[in-house]
CSV table of C-alpha atoms in Angstrom, one decimal:
chain,number,residue,atom,x,y,z
A,1,MET,CA,51.0,118.6,-73.4
A,2,GLU,CA,52.6,115.9,-71.3
A,3,ARG,CA,51.4,115.8,-67.7
A,4,ILE,CA,53.7,117.0,-64.9
A,5,ILE,CA,53.1,115.2,-61.6
A,6,LEU,CA,54.9,115.9,-58.4
A,7,HIS,CA,54.9,113.6,-55.3
A,8,SER,CA,55.9,115.4,-52.1
A,9,ASP,CA,56.9,113.3,-49.0
A,10,ILE,CA,57.5,115.1,-45.7
A,11,ASN,CA,60.8,113.7,-44.4
A,12,SER,CA,60.5,111.6,-41.2
A,13,PHE,CA,57.3,113.6,-40.6
A,14,TYR,CA,56.2,112.7,-37.0
A,15,ALA,CA,59.7,112.6,-35.7
A,16,ASN,CA,60.8,115.8,-37.3
A,17,VAL,CA,57.8,117.7,-36.1
A,18,GLU,CA,58.6,116.5,-32.5
A,19,CYS,CA,62.2,117.7,-32.9
A,20,LEU,CA,60.9,121.0,-34.1
A,21,TYR,CA,58.8,121.4,-31.0
A,22,HIS,CA,61.4,119.9,-28.7
A,23,PRO,CA,64.7,121.4,-29.9
A,24,GLU,CA,66.5,119.8,-26.9
A,25,ILE,CA,66.2,116.3,-28.5
A,26,ARG,CA,67.3,117.3,-32.1
A,27,ASP,CA,70.8,115.9,-31.7
A,28,PHE,CA,69.6,112.5,-30.5
A,29,PRO,CA,68.1,109.5,-32.3
A,30,VAL,CA,64.4,110.1,-32.0
A,31,ALA,CA,61.3,108.0,-32.8
A,32,VAL,CA,57.6,108.4,-32.4
A,33,GLY,CA,55.8,105.2,-31.3
A,34,GLY,CA,53.9,103.3,-28.6
A,35,ASN,CA,54.2,103.6,-24.9
A,36,PRO,CA,57.9,104.1,-24.1
A,37,GLU,CA,57.3,103.4,-20.3
A,38,LYS,CA,55.7,100.0,-20.9
A,39,ARG,CA,58.0,99.3,-23.9
A,40,HIS,CA,55.2,98.1,-26.1
A,41,GLY,CA,53.9,99.3,-29.5
A,42,ILE,CA,55.7,99.9,-32.7
A,43,ILE,CA,57.9,102.6,-34.3
A,44,LEU,CA,55.7,105.0,-36.3
A,45,ALA,CA,58.5,107.3,-37.5
A,46,LYS,CA,62.1,108.0,-36.8
A,47,ASN,CA,64.6,110.7,-37.5
A,48,GLN,CA,67.8,110.3,-39.6
A,49,LYS,CA,70.0,109.6,-36.5
A,50,ALA,CA,67.7,106.7,-35.5
A,51,LYS,CA,67.6,105.5,-39.1
A,52,ALA,CA,71.4,105.5,-39.2
A,53,ALA,CA,71.3,103.3,-36.1
A,54,GLY,CA,69.2,100.7,-37.9
A,55,VAL,CA,65.8,101.6,-36.4
A,56,LYS,CA,63.0,100.8,-38.8
A,57,THR,CA,59.4,101.9,-39.1
A,58,GLY,CA,57.0,99.2,-38.0
A,59,GLU,CA,59.3,97.3,-35.7
A,60,ALA,CA,58.6,96.8,-32.0
A,61,LEU,CA,59.9,99.4,-29.5
A,62,TRP,CA,62.0,96.7,-27.7
A,63,GLN,CA,63.6,95.7,-31.0
A,64,ALA,CA,64.5,99.3,-31.8
A,65,ARG,CA,66.0,99.8,-28.3
A,66,GLU,CA,68.1,96.7,-28.8
A,67,LYS,CA,69.7,98.4,-31.9
A,68,CYS,CA,69.8,101.9,-30.4
A,69,PRO,CA,69.8,101.9,-26.5
A,70,GLU,CA,69.9,105.8,-26.5
A,71,LEU,CA,66.8,106.1,-28.6
A,72,LEU,CA,64.3,108.7,-27.4
A,73,VAL,CA,60.7,107.6,-28.0
A,74,MET,CA,58.0,110.3,-28.1
A,75,PRO,CA,54.3,109.5,-27.9
A,76,PRO,CA,52.4,110.5,-31.0
A,77,ASN,CA,50.6,113.9,-31.2
A,78,TYR,CA,48.2,113.4,-34.1
A,79,GLN,CA,46.5,116.8,-33.7
A,80,LEU,CA,49.9,118.5,-34.2
A,81,TYR,CA,50.7,116.3,-37.2
A,82,LEU,CA,47.3,117.0,-38.7
A,83,ARG,CA,48.0,120.7,-38.4
A,84,PHE,CA,51.3,120.5,-40.2
A,85,SER,CA,49.7,118.3,-42.9
A,86,ARG,CA,47.1,120.9,-43.6
A,87,LEU,CA,49.7,123.7,-43.7
A,88,ALA,CA,51.8,121.7,-46.2
A,89,ARG,CA,48.7,121.2,-48.3
A,90,LYS,CA,48.1,124.9,-48.3
A,91,ILE,CA,51.5,125.4,-49.7
A,92,TYR,CA,50.9,122.8,-52.5
A,93,ASN,CA,47.6,124.6,-53.3
A,94,ARG,CA,49.6,127.7,-54.2
A,95,TYR,CA,50.9,125.8,-57.2
A,96,SER,CA,47.9,123.6,-58.2
A,97,ASP,CA,44.3,123.0,-57.3
A,98,GLN,CA,44.8,119.3,-58.1
A,99,VAL,CA,46.3,117.9,-54.9
A,100,GLU,CA,45.7,114.3,-53.9
A,101,SER,CA,46.7,113.3,-50.4
A,102,PHE,CA,48.3,110.0,-49.7
A,103,GLY,CA,48.3,109.8,-46.0
A,104,LEU,CA,49.2,112.8,-43.7
A,105,ASP,CA,52.8,113.2,-45.0
A,106,GLU,CA,52.5,112.5,-48.7
A,107,ALA,CA,50.6,114.1,-51.7
A,108,TRP,CA,50.6,114.1,-55.5
A,109,ILE,CA,50.4,117.5,-57.1
A,110,ASP,CA,49.4,117.8,-60.7
A,111,VAL,CA,51.1,121.0,-62.0
A,112,THR,CA,50.5,120.5,-65.7
A,113,ALA,CA,48.1,123.4,-66.1
A,114,SER,CA,50.1,125.7,-63.8
A,115,ALA,CA,53.5,125.1,-65.3
A,116,ARG,CA,53.1,128.1,-67.7
A,117,ILE,CA,52.7,130.3,-64.6
A,118,HIS,CA,55.2,128.8,-62.1
A,119,GLY,CA,57.8,127.2,-64.4
A,120,SER,CA,58.9,123.6,-65.0
A,121,GLY,CA,58.2,120.7,-62.7
A,122,LEU,CA,61.7,121.0,-61.3
A,123,ALA,CA,61.2,124.7,-60.7
A,124,ILE,CA,57.9,124.2,-58.9
A,125,ALA,CA,59.4,121.4,-56.8
A,126,GLU,CA,62.2,123.7,-55.8
A,127,LYS,CA,59.8,126.4,-54.8
A,128,ILE,CA,57.6,124.0,-52.7
A,129,SER,CA,60.7,122.6,-51.0
A,130,GLN,CA,61.9,126.1,-50.1
A,131,ASP,CA,58.4,127.2,-48.9
A,132,VAL,CA,58.0,124.2,-46.7
A,133,GLN,CA,61.4,124.5,-45.1
A,134,GLU,CA,61.1,128.3,-44.5
A,135,GLU,CA,57.5,128.3,-43.3
A,136,LEU,CA,57.1,125.0,-41.5
A,137,GLY,CA,60.7,124.3,-40.4
A,138,ILE,CA,60.6,120.7,-41.9
A,139,THR,CA,61.8,119.3,-45.2
A,140,VAL,CA,60.3,117.3,-48.1
A,141,SER,CA,61.6,115.0,-50.7
A,142,ILE,CA,59.9,115.4,-54.1
A,143,GLY,CA,59.7,113.3,-57.2
A,144,VAL,CA,58.9,114.9,-60.5
A,145,SER,CA,57.6,112.8,-63.5
A,146,TRP,CA,54.9,112.4,-66.0
A,147,ASN,CA,52.9,109.9,-64.0
A,148,LYS,CA,52.0,109.2,-60.3
A,149,ILE,CA,53.9,105.9,-60.0
A,150,PHE,CA,57.3,107.4,-61.1
A,151,ALA,CA,56.7,110.6,-59.2
A,152,LYS,CA,56.2,108.6,-56.0
A,153,PHE,CA,59.3,106.5,-56.8
A,154,GLY,CA,61.3,109.7,-57.3
A,155,SER,CA,60.3,111.0,-53.8
A,156,ASP,CA,61.6,107.8,-52.3
A,157,TYR,CA,64.7,107.6,-54.4
A,158,GLN,CA,66.7,110.3,-52.6
A,159,LYS,CA,66.1,111.3,-49.0
A,160,PRO,CA,66.1,113.5,-47.1
A,161,ASP,CA,65.4,117.0,-48.5
A,162,ALA,CA,66.0,116.0,-52.2
A,163,ILE,CA,64.3,116.3,-55.6
A,164,THR,CA,64.5,113.6,-58.2
A,165,VAL,CA,63.3,114.1,-61.8
A,166,ILE,CA,62.3,111.0,-63.7
A,167,THR,CA,61.8,111.5,-67.4
A,168,ARG,CA,61.1,109.4,-70.5
A,169,ALA,CA,64.8,109.7,-71.2
A,170,ASN,CA,66.1,108.4,-67.8
A,171,TYR,CA,63.4,106.3,-66.2
A,172,GLN,CA,64.9,103.0,-67.3
A,173,LYS,CA,68.3,103.9,-66.0
A,174,ILE,CA,66.9,105.0,-62.6
A,175,VAL,CA,63.9,102.8,-62.0
A,176,TRP,CA,64.5,99.5,-63.8
A,177,PRO,CA,67.5,98.3,-61.7
A,178,GLN,CA,65.7,98.8,-58.4
A,179,GLU,CA,64.2,95.9,-56.3
A,180,VAL,CA,60.7,95.0,-57.4
A,181,GLY,CA,59.5,95.6,-53.9
A,182,ASP,CA,60.3,99.3,-54.3
A,183,LEU,CA,57.5,99.8,-56.7
A,184,LEU,CA,54.3,101.3,-55.4
A,185,TYR,CA,51.6,98.7,-54.5
A,186,VAL,CA,54.1,95.8,-54.6
A,187,GLY,CA,53.6,94.6,-51.0
A,188,PRO,CA,55.4,91.8,-49.2
A,189,ALA,CA,53.1,89.1,-50.4
A,190,THR,CA,53.3,90.2,-54.0
A,191,LYS,CA,57.0,90.6,-53.8
A,192,LYS,CA,57.4,87.1,-52.4
A,193,LYS,CA,55.4,85.7,-55.3
A,194,LEU,CA,57.4,87.6,-57.9
A,195,LEU,CA,60.7,86.5,-56.4
A,196,LYS,CA,59.4,82.9,-56.7
A,197,TYR,CA,59.2,83.4,-60.5
A,198,GLY,CA,62.6,85.0,-60.7
A,199,ILE,CA,61.4,88.6,-61.0
A,200,TYR,CA,63.8,90.5,-58.8
A,201,THR,CA,63.9,94.0,-60.3
A,202,ILE,CA,61.3,96.5,-61.6
A,203,GLY,CA,62.8,96.2,-65.0
A,204,GLN,CA,62.3,92.4,-65.0
A,205,LEU,CA,58.7,93.0,-64.0
A,206,ALA,CA,58.2,95.5,-66.8
A,207,GLU,CA,59.5,93.0,-69.3
A,208,THR,CA,57.2,90.2,-68.1
A,209,SER,CA,54.2,89.3,-70.2
A,210,PRO,CA,51.0,90.7,-68.7
A,211,ASP,CA,49.3,87.4,-69.6
A,212,PHE,CA,51.8,85.5,-67.4
A,213,LEU,CA,51.2,87.9,-64.5
A,214,VAL,CA,47.4,87.7,-64.7
A,215,LEU,CA,47.6,83.9,-64.7
A,216,GLN,CA,49.7,83.9,-61.5
């Protein structure tokens, strides 16, 4: 039996939890970050409205405010985020006892053994998505595939509140054309090196000789 792996990513986790607890800010661009009074620190998370204004995770608060002067910056509340992370994991555990966290907001869920009880990977992803939204008031994006790398890629492929199924029949169509830096564990330094050798897409990387890559 082929493995069925889900990767669940809570959408704009910190920012959406803050909007849930502070409904008066929901209609504004919101970010969670450093000290908003002293204007230092970085953006840790942002909601869709802030993202649409060009705000990026990891940039300085002053840079974000230059792009989006009306940005509301909330200080992080890690105890609250930990609580929601645990609640989300409890939902995942209903469908599998093989759950691997990847930070507070992401997790891989191996549902291979439980598919005969709960249905296909897509069916389980739909149930998880519905459970999280109804019980926690936030949304997830989920990738479904036969391995962890493509499941993670799938959860990033469509956001927010989306499910992407990557199979052996469609993975080259979906994954291969994307930028090489979109692949898990290809960080900025590795991406820079790959671009130097003319490897711009994930498909080009897949077609490159492993011997060549090891030598570089």
